[in-house]
Every structure is written in structure tokens, then in C-alpha cells.
mmCIF file with all atom_site columns, C-alpha atoms in Angstrom:
data_model
loop_
_atom_site.group_PDB
_atom_site.id
_atom_site.type_symbol
_atom_site.label_atom_id
_atom_site.label_alt_id
_atom_site.label_comp_id
_atom_site.label_asym_id
_atom_site.label_entity_id
_atom_site.label_seq_id
_atom_site.pdbx_PDB_ins_code
_atom_site.Cartn_x
_atom_site.Cartn_y
_atom_site.Cartn_z
_atom_site.occupancy
_atom_site.B_iso_or_equiv
_atom_site.pdbx_formal_charge
_atom_site.auth_seq_id
_atom_site.auth_comp_id
_atom_site.auth_asym_id
_atom_site.auth_atom_id
_atom_site.pdbx_PDB_model_num
ATOM 1   C CA . MET V 1 1   ? -3.489  -3.836  -23.545 1.00 0.00 ? 1   MET V CA 1
ATOM 2   C CA . PHE V 1 2   ? -5.791  -1.771  -22.436 1.00 0.00 ? 2   PHE V CA 1
ATOM 3   C CA . SER V 1 3   ? -7.415  0.287   -25.101 1.00 0.00 ? 3   SER V CA 1
ATOM 4   C CA . ASP V 1 4   ? -9.105  2.300   -22.753 1.00 0.00 ? 4   ASP V CA 1
ATOM 5   C CA . ALA V 1 5   ? -7.796  2.571   -18.930 1.00 0.00 ? 5   ALA V CA 1
ATOM 6   C CA . THR V 1 6   ? -10.965 4.355   -17.601 1.00 0.00 ? 6   THR V CA 1
ATOM 7   C CA . THR V 1 7   ? -12.483 0.808   -16.218 1.00 0.00 ? 7   THR V CA 1
ATOM 8   C CA . LEU V 1 8   ? -9.387  -0.419  -15.048 1.00 0.00 ? 8   LEU V CA 1
ATOM 9   C CA . PHE V 1 9   ? -9.154  2.680   -12.469 1.00 0.00 ? 9   PHE V CA 1
ATOM 10  C CA . HIS V 1 10  ? -12.448 2.598   -11.254 1.00 0.00 ? 10  HIS V CA 1
ATOM 11  C CA . CYS V 1 11  ? -10.997 -0.367  -9.300  1.00 0.00 ? 11  CYS V CA 1
ATOM 12  C CA . ALA V 1 12  ? -7.314  0.349   -9.591  1.00 0.00 ? 12  ALA V CA 1
ATOM 13  C CA . THR V 1 13  ? -7.797  4.173   -8.066  1.00 0.00 ? 13  THR V CA 1
ATOM 14  C CA . ALA V 1 14  ? -8.790  3.906   -4.658  1.00 0.00 ? 14  ALA V CA 1
ATOM 15  C CA . PRO V 1 15  ? -11.387 6.091   -2.786  1.00 0.00 ? 15  PRO V CA 1
ATOM 16  C CA . ALA V 1 16  ? -10.934 8.980   -0.765  1.00 0.00 ? 16  ALA V CA 1
ATOM 17  C CA . THR V 1 17  ? -11.056 6.413   2.664   1.00 0.00 ? 17  THR V CA 1
ATOM 18  C CA . ASP V 1 18  ? -8.495  4.014   0.917   1.00 0.00 ? 18  ASP V CA 1
ATOM 19  C CA . ARG V 1 19  ? -5.625  6.850   0.475   1.00 0.00 ? 19  ARG V CA 1
ATOM 20  C CA . ARG V 1 20  ? -4.271  5.445   3.901   1.00 0.00 ? 20  ARG V CA 1
ATOM 21  C CA . LEU V 1 21  ? -3.666  2.081   2.755   1.00 0.00 ? 21  LEU V CA 1
ATOM 22  C CA . SER V 1 22  ? 0.031   2.576   2.793   1.00 0.00 ? 22  SER V CA 1
ATOM 23  C CA . ARG V 1 23  ? -0.134  3.559   6.754   1.00 0.00 ? 23  ARG V CA 1
ATOM 24  C CA . ARG V 1 24  ? -2.657  0.876   7.614   1.00 0.00 ? 24  ARG V CA 1
ATOM 25  C CA . LEU V 1 25  ? -0.350  -1.567  6.128   1.00 0.00 ? 25  LEU V CA 1
ATOM 26  C CA . ILE V 1 26  ? 2.312   -0.491  7.897   1.00 0.00 ? 26  ILE V CA 1
ATOM 27  C CA . ASP V 1 27  ? 0.836   -0.707  11.083  1.00 0.00 ? 27  ASP V CA 1
ATOM 28  C CA . ALA V 1 28  ? -0.742  -4.116  10.569  1.00 0.00 ? 28  ALA V CA 1
ATOM 29  C CA . TRP V 1 29  ? 3.152   -5.189  9.653   1.00 0.00 ? 29  TRP V CA 1
ATOM 30  C CA . ALA V 1 30  ? 4.588   -3.282  13.051  1.00 0.00 ? 30  ALA V CA 1
ATOM 31  C CA . ARG V 1 31  ? 1.713   -5.034  15.143  1.00 0.00 ? 31  ARG V CA 1
ATOM 32  C CA . ALA V 1 32  ? 2.670   -8.455  13.732  1.00 0.00 ? 32  ALA V CA 1
ATOM 33  C CA . ALA V 1 33  ? 6.065   -7.782  14.168  1.00 0.00 ? 33  ALA V CA 1
ATOM 34  C CA . ARG V 1 34  ? 6.239   -7.658  18.041  1.00 0.00 ? 34  ARG V CA 1
ATOM 35  C CA . GLY V 1 35  ? 10.592  -6.782  17.862  1.00 0.00 ? 35  GLY V CA 1
ATOM 36  C CA . HIS V 1 36  ? 11.160  -9.173  14.830  1.00 0.00 ? 36  HIS V CA 1
ATOM 37  C CA . PHE V 1 37  ? 9.748   -9.309  11.392  1.00 0.00 ? 37  PHE V CA 1
ATOM 38  C CA . PRO V 1 38  ? 6.162   -10.914 10.619  1.00 0.00 ? 38  PRO V CA 1
ATOM 39  C CA . SER V 1 39  ? 5.891   -14.069 8.713   1.00 0.00 ? 39  SER V CA 1
ATOM 40  C CA . TRP V 1 40  ? 4.337   -14.303 5.483   1.00 0.00 ? 40  TRP V CA 1
ATOM 41  C CA . ALA V 1 41  ? 2.028   -17.141 7.109   1.00 0.00 ? 41  ALA V CA 1
ATOM 42  C CA . ALA V 1 42  ? 1.090   -14.940 9.800   1.00 0.00 ? 42  ALA V CA 1
ATOM 43  C CA . PHE V 1 43  ? 0.633   -11.651 7.470   1.00 0.00 ? 43  PHE V CA 1
ATOM 44  C CA . GLN V 1 44  ? -2.101  -14.269 6.099   1.00 0.00 ? 44  GLN V CA 1
ATOM 45  C CA . GLU V 1 45  ? -4.002  -14.958 8.654   1.00 0.00 ? 45  GLU V CA 1
ATOM 46  C CA . MET V 1 46  ? -4.629  -11.118 9.763   1.00 0.00 ? 46  MET V CA 1
ATOM 47  C CA . ASP V 1 47  ? -8.474  -9.641  8.769   1.00 0.00 ? 47  ASP V CA 1
ATOM 48  C CA . LEU V 1 48  ? -6.946  -6.724  6.720   1.00 0.00 ? 48  LEU V CA 1
ATOM 49  C CA . GLY V 1 49  ? -10.497 -6.555  4.762   1.00 0.00 ? 49  GLY V CA 1
ATOM 50  C CA . ASP V 1 50  ? -11.281 -4.588  1.510   1.00 0.00 ? 50  ASP V CA 1
ATOM 51  C CA . ASP V 1 51  ? -6.951  -3.622  1.921   1.00 0.00 ? 51  ASP V CA 1
ATOM 52  C CA . TRP V 1 52  ? -6.178  -7.028  0.539   1.00 0.00 ? 52  TRP V CA 1
ATOM 53  C CA . ASP V 1 53  ? -7.237  -6.231  -3.075  1.00 0.00 ? 53  ASP V CA 1
ATOM 54  C CA . TRP V 1 54  ? -4.367  -3.765  -2.897  1.00 0.00 ? 54  TRP V CA 1
ATOM 55  C CA . ILE V 1 55  ? -1.663  -5.938  -1.557  1.00 0.00 ? 55  ILE V CA 1
ATOM 56  C CA . PHE V 1 56  ? 1.009   -7.885  -2.879  1.00 0.00 ? 56  PHE V CA 1
ATOM 57  C CA . ALA V 1 57  ? 3.504   -10.477 -1.608  1.00 0.00 ? 57  ALA V CA 1
ATOM 58  C CA . ILE V 1 58  ? 6.729   -11.491 -2.936  1.00 0.00 ? 58  ILE V CA 1
ATOM 59  C CA . ASP V 1 59  ? 9.311   -14.644 -2.184  1.00 0.00 ? 59  ASP V CA 1
ATOM 60  C CA . ILE V 1 60  ? 12.178  -12.860 -2.314  1.00 0.00 ? 60  ILE V CA 1
ATOM 61  C CA . LYS V 1 61  ? 14.646  -16.072 -2.309  1.00 0.00 ? 61  LYS V CA 1
ATOM 62  C CA . ARG V 1 62  ? 12.513  -17.420 -5.709  1.00 0.00 ? 62  ARG V CA 1
ATOM 63  C CA . SER V 1 63  ? 12.981  -14.057 -7.339  1.00 0.00 ? 63  SER V CA 1
ATOM 64  C CA . ALA V 1 64  ? 15.752  -13.600 -9.897  1.00 0.00 ? 64  ALA V CA 1
ATOM 65  C CA . GLY V 1 65  ? 15.859  -10.677 -12.218 1.00 0.00 ? 65  GLY V CA 1
ATOM 66  C CA . PHE V 1 66  ? 12.182  -10.148 -11.716 1.00 0.00 ? 66  PHE V CA 1
ATOM 67  C CA . PRO V 1 67  ? 10.003  -10.415 -8.537  1.00 0.00 ? 67  PRO V CA 1
ATOM 68  C CA . PHE V 1 68  ? 8.080   -13.737 -7.951  1.00 0.00 ? 68  PHE V CA 1
ATOM 69  C CA . PHE V 1 69  ? 4.559   -12.656 -6.549  1.00 0.00 ? 69  PHE V CA 1
ATOM 70  C CA . VAL V 1 70  ? 2.933   -15.389 -4.187  1.00 0.00 ? 70  VAL V CA 1
ATOM 71  C CA . TYR V 1 71  ? -0.475  -12.969 -3.977  1.00 0.00 ? 71  TYR V CA 1
ATOM 72  C CA . VAL V 1 72  ? -1.753  -9.836  -6.033  1.00 0.00 ? 72  VAL V CA 1
ATOM 73  C CA . GLY V 1 73  ? -5.232  -8.327  -4.818  1.00 0.00 ? 73  GLY V CA 1
ATOM 74  C CA . ASP V 1 74  ? -7.549  -8.153  -7.142  1.00 0.00 ? 74  ASP V CA 1
ATOM 75  C CA . CYS V 1 75  ? -7.838  -4.668  -8.169  1.00 0.00 ? 75  CYS V CA 1
ATOM 76  C CA . LEU V 1 76  ? -3.950  -4.622  -8.030  1.00 0.00 ? 76  LEU V CA 1
ATOM 77  C CA . SER V 1 77  ? -3.613  -7.173  -10.352 1.00 0.00 ? 77  SER V CA 1
ATOM 78  C CA . LYS V 1 78  ? -5.103  -5.049  -12.855 1.00 0.00 ? 78  LYS V CA 1
ATOM 79  C CA . LEU V 1 79  ? -2.494  -2.725  -12.549 1.00 0.00 ? 79  LEU V CA 1
ATOM 80  C CA . SER V 1 80  ? -0.029  -5.040  -14.293 1.00 0.00 ? 80  SER V CA 1
ATOM 81  C CA . ASP V 1 81  ? -0.842  -4.078  -17.483 1.00 0.00 ? 81  ASP V CA 1
ATOM 82  C CA . VAL V 1 82  ? -1.149  -0.235  -16.953 1.00 0.00 ? 82  VAL V CA 1
ATOM 83  C CA . TYR V 1 83  ? 1.940   1.021   -19.031 1.00 0.00 ? 83  TYR V CA 1
ATOM 84  C CA . LEU V 1 84  ? 4.248   4.015   -17.896 1.00 0.00 ? 84  LEU V CA 1
ATOM 85  C CA . SER V 1 85  ? 5.095   6.616   -20.008 1.00 0.00 ? 85  SER V CA 1
ATOM 86  C CA . GLY V 1 86  ? 8.541   8.653   -20.594 1.00 0.00 ? 86  GLY V CA 1
ATOM 87  C CA . GLN V 1 87  ? 10.120  5.714   -18.796 1.00 0.00 ? 87  GLN V CA 1
ATOM 88  C CA . THR V 1 88  ? 13.608  4.514   -20.070 1.00 0.00 ? 88  THR V CA 1
ATOM 89  C CA . ASP V 1 89  ? 11.648  1.072   -20.456 1.00 0.00 ? 89  ASP V CA 1
ATOM 90  C CA . PHE V 1 90  ? 8.199   0.863   -22.033 1.00 0.00 ? 90  PHE V CA 1
ATOM 91  C CA . THR V 1 91  ? 7.516   -2.497  -20.822 1.00 0.00 ? 91  THR V CA 1
ATOM 92  C CA . LEU V 1 92  ? 6.782   -1.254  -16.970 1.00 0.00 ? 92  LEU V CA 1
ATOM 93  C CA . SER V 1 93  ? 3.741   -0.962  -15.144 1.00 0.00 ? 93  SER V CA 1
ATOM 94  C CA . LEU V 1 94  ? 2.635   -0.083  -11.944 1.00 0.00 ? 94  LEU V CA 1
ATOM 95  C CA . LEU V 1 95  ? 2.850   -3.014  -10.538 1.00 0.00 ? 95  LEU V CA 1
ATOM 96  C CA . ASP V 1 96  ? 6.090   -3.708  -11.499 1.00 0.00 ? 96  ASP V CA 1
ATOM 97  C CA . LEU V 1 97  ? 6.915   -0.347  -10.059 1.00 0.00 ? 97  LEU V CA 1
ATOM 98  C CA . ALA V 1 98  ? 5.263   -0.906  -6.900  1.00 0.00 ? 98  ALA V CA 1
ATOM 99  C CA . ALA V 1 99  ? 7.284   -4.018  -6.459  1.00 0.00 ? 99  ALA V CA 1
ATOM 100 C CA . SER V 1 100 ? 10.668  -2.780  -7.750  1.00 0.00 ? 100 SER V CA 1
ATOM 101 C CA . ASP V 1 101 ? 11.008  -1.365  -4.037  1.00 0.00 ? 101 ASP V CA 1
ATOM 102 C CA . MET V 1 102 ? 11.270  -4.861  -2.660  1.00 0.00 ? 102 MET V CA 1
ATOM 103 C CA . TYR V 1 103 ? 15.520  -5.147  -2.377  1.00 0.00 ? 103 TYR V CA 1
ATOM 104 C CA . ALA V 1 104 ? 14.746  -1.742  -1.011  1.00 0.00 ? 104 ALA V CA 1
ATOM 105 C CA . ALA V 1 105 ? 12.813  -2.948  2.230   1.00 0.00 ? 105 ALA V CA 1
ATOM 106 C CA . ALA V 1 106 ? 14.615  -5.917  2.140   1.00 0.00 ? 106 ALA V CA 1
ATOM 107 C CA . ALA V 1 107 ? 18.409  -4.636  2.560   1.00 0.00 ? 107 ALA V CA 1
ATOM 108 C CA . GLY V 1 108 ? 17.074  -1.652  4.582   1.00 0.00 ? 108 GLY V CA 1
ATOM 109 C CA . GLU V 1 109 ? 15.324  -4.110  7.074   1.00 0.00 ? 109 GLU V CA 1
ATOM 110 C CA . ALA V 1 110 ? 12.303  -1.651  7.202   1.00 0.00 ? 110 ALA V CA 1
ATOM 111 C CA . PRO V 1 111 ? 9.624   -0.270  4.981   1.00 0.00 ? 111 PRO V CA 1
ATOM 112 C CA . HIS V 1 112 ? 10.055  1.842   2.127   1.00 0.00 ? 112 HIS V CA 1
ATOM 113 C CA . PHE V 1 113 ? 7.532   4.336   0.809   1.00 0.00 ? 113 PHE V CA 1
ATOM 114 C CA . ARG V 1 114 ? 6.832   5.518   -2.775  1.00 0.00 ? 114 ARG V CA 1
ATOM 115 C CA . GLU V 1 115 ? 4.935   8.393   -3.468  1.00 0.00 ? 115 GLU V CA 1
ATOM 116 C CA . ASP V 1 116 ? 5.199   9.378   -7.376  1.00 0.00 ? 116 ASP V CA 1
ATOM 117 C CA . VAL V 1 117 ? 3.421   11.335  -10.098 1.00 0.00 ? 117 VAL V CA 1
ATOM 118 C CA . LEU V 1 118 ? 3.072   9.331   -12.987 1.00 0.00 ? 118 LEU V CA 1
ATOM 119 C CA . THR V 1 119 ? 2.306   9.373   -16.602 1.00 0.00 ? 119 THR V CA 1
ATOM 120 C CA . LEU V 1 120 ? 0.662   6.881   -17.908 1.00 0.00 ? 120 LEU V CA 1
ATOM 121 C CA . PHE V 1 121 ? 0.550   5.375   -21.371 1.00 0.00 ? 121 PHE V CA 1
ATOM 122 C CA . ASP V 1 122 ? -2.478  6.943   -22.489 1.00 0.00 ? 122 ASP V CA 1
ATOM 123 C CA . GLY V 1 123 ? -0.776  10.146  -21.451 1.00 0.00 ? 123 GLY V CA 1
ATOM 124 C CA . ARG V 1 124 ? -3.256  11.165  -18.116 1.00 0.00 ? 124 ARG V CA 1
ATOM 125 C CA . ARG V 1 125 ? -1.130  11.300  -14.816 1.00 0.00 ? 125 ARG V CA 1
ATOM 126 C CA . ILE V 1 126 ? -1.519  9.589   -11.719 1.00 0.00 ? 126 ILE V CA 1
ATOM 127 C CA . GLN V 1 127 ? -0.750  10.362  -7.713  1.00 0.00 ? 127 GLN V CA 1
ATOM 128 C CA . PHE V 1 128 ? 0.809   7.097   -7.419  1.00 0.00 ? 128 PHE V CA 1
ATOM 129 C CA . ARG V 1 129 ? 1.772   5.543   -3.557  1.00 0.00 ? 129 ARG V CA 1
ATOM 130 C CA . ALA V 1 130 ? 3.215   2.142   -2.416  1.00 0.00 ? 130 ALA V CA 1
ATOM 131 C CA . VAL V 1 131 ? 4.583   0.962   0.516   1.00 0.00 ? 131 VAL V CA 1
ATOM 132 C CA . THR V 1 132 ? 6.826   -2.506  0.599   1.00 0.00 ? 132 THR V CA 1
ATOM 133 C CA . ALA V 1 133 ? 7.698   -4.116  3.881   1.00 0.00 ? 133 ALA V CA 1
ATOM 134 C CA . PRO V 1 134 ? 10.265  -7.071  5.118   1.00 0.00 ? 134 PRO V CA 1
ATOM 135 C CA . LEU V 1 135 ? 8.558   -10.303 6.051   1.00 0.00 ? 135 LEU V CA 1
ATOM 136 C CA . ALA V 1 136 ? 10.828  -13.108 7.359   1.00 0.00 ? 136 ALA V CA 1
ATOM 137 C CA . ASP V 1 137 ? 10.073  -16.928 7.640   1.00 0.00 ? 137 ASP V CA 1
ATOM 138 C CA . ASP V 1 138 ? 11.981  -17.147 10.381  1.00 0.00 ? 138 ASP V CA 1
ATOM 139 C CA . GLY V 1 139 ? 11.613  -13.707 12.321  1.00 0.00 ? 139 GLY V CA 1
ATOM 140 C CA . SER V 1 140 ? 15.046  -12.604 10.969  1.00 0.00 ? 140 SER V CA 1
ATOM 141 C CA . THR V 1 141 ? 16.135  -13.123 7.815   1.00 0.00 ? 141 THR V CA 1
ATOM 142 C CA . VAL V 1 142 ? 14.298  -11.648 5.128   1.00 0.00 ? 142 VAL V CA 1
ATOM 143 C CA . SER V 1 143 ? 12.592  -13.874 2.723   1.00 0.00 ? 143 SER V CA 1
ATOM 144 C CA . HIS V 1 144 ? 9.466   -11.957 1.487   1.00 0.00 ? 144 HIS V CA 1
ATOM 145 C CA . VAL V 1 145 ? 8.379   -8.730  1.043   1.00 0.00 ? 145 VAL V CA 1
ATOM 146 C CA . VAL V 1 146 ? 4.741   -7.741  1.428   1.00 0.00 ? 146 VAL V CA 1
ATOM 147 C CA . GLY V 1 147 ? 3.478   -4.280  -0.142  1.00 0.00 ? 147 GLY V CA 1
ATOM 148 C CA . ALA V 1 148 ? 0.612   -2.047  -1.178  1.00 0.00 ? 148 ALA V CA 1
ATOM 149 C CA . ALA V 1 149 ? -0.356  0.240   -3.990  1.00 0.00 ? 149 ALA V CA 1
ATOM 150 C CA . ASN V 1 150 ? -2.922  2.410   -5.568  1.00 0.00 ? 150 ASN V CA 1
ATOM 151 C CA . GLY V 1 151 ? -2.986  5.815   -6.848  1.00 0.00 ? 151 GLY V CA 1
ATOM 152 C CA . ARG V 1 152 ? -5.523  8.636   -8.235  1.00 0.00 ? 152 ARG V CA 1
ATOM 153 C CA . PHE V 1 153 ? -5.983  10.590  -11.147 1.00 0.00 ? 153 PHE V CA 1
ATOM 154 C CA . VAL V 1 154 ? -4.262  13.992  -10.581 1.00 0.00 ? 154 VAL V CA 1
ATOM 155 C CA . GLU V 1 155 ? -6.246  17.191  -12.740 1.00 0.00 ? 155 GLU V CA 1
ATOM 156 C CA . GLN V 1 156 ? -4.759  18.074  -15.727 1.00 0.00 ? 156 GLN V CA 1
ATOM 157 C CA . THR V 1 157 ? -4.365  21.719  -16.041 1.00 0.00 ? 157 THR V CA 1
ATOM 158 C CA . PRO V 1 158 ? -4.813  23.431  -19.256 1.00 0.00 ? 158 PRO V CA 1
ATOM 159 C CA . LEU V 1 159 ? -1.915  25.378  -20.572 1.00 0.00 ? 159 LEU V CA 1
ATOM 160 C CA . ARG V 1 160 ? -2.580  28.965  -20.378 1.00 0.00 ? 160 ARG V CA 1
ATOM 161 C CA . LYS V 1 161 ? -1.820  31.330  -23.441 1.00 0.00 ? 161 LYS V CA 1
ATOM 162 C CA . VAL V 1 162 ? 0.695   33.945  -23.113 1.00 0.00 ? 162 VAL V CA 1
#
């Protein structure tokens, strides 16, 4: 586990221009869909620029109890070592939380959005945004899920004395 998450979140905290990552991913997904689910192979050919650093893909068929990642972006991969506090499962990382929506996107056959304020293992809070969307090798049966996640630190206001 990281002893200091500050350097980690330099990468994992999206700059202001990247706070619309979820919308850009869903726009790309919709363009690729054209009346059917896009495939993971087709999605990989898309020019998503620096957004690839924040994207993950999961093979649903190979996920048994845990997500089977077929792709994790460079910055997003660092979230796999950032754990949450105050949860019932203290082994839950930010990447695990983003990936946990894979079944909601697959079952709903539509994009699934998440926005939470989470407490990290070191007590700091982060505004966390994630989206997952279904993909299908054959255009109709969901086989993969693509997702994106990022966040920013939330300003902590000191408690007022009464």
C-alpha cells in the first residue's frame, strides 16, 4: 500500500479539462454502437487520446467472482492500490469500486454512471466519477464492459466550534 497517496493522485486526479471523461467515453461508445453494441476490438481502434489513461475493459465471460481486466489505463492502474476507509470490506480499492458496476451495465444493456464522495484509507475524501458501458463481440450479446473512472480531492472544511 502507498504510504503517501499525494504523488499517486497527481496522476489519478483528473485535471479540470478531464472532468468530462465519462461523457466523452459514452459519446464514443454511442458513435461506435450505431444500433448495436460495439465490440472491444472496434473500441480499441478508436482514437481516445489521453483518455486511454483512465479507461478499463473487463471480459465478462472470464470474470468469475472478480473482474477479469483485459485493459487498464496507465493512470487508472494506480487506483488499484488506493483503498477505501469505512467500508465493510477494507480490501476494496477505487478501481474495484469502478469495476463493480460491470454487471449493472451488462444487465441493463446500457451505460451505468456512478458519482460518490469516498473516504480514502488516509482519511482524505475524493469526488469519484465512473461509468461503465456494455460491449459485445457479436453486436448483441454482452461479452465485455468498458469503463472510465477518475476523481478529484474534496476540500475538507474544518469543524466549527460551537
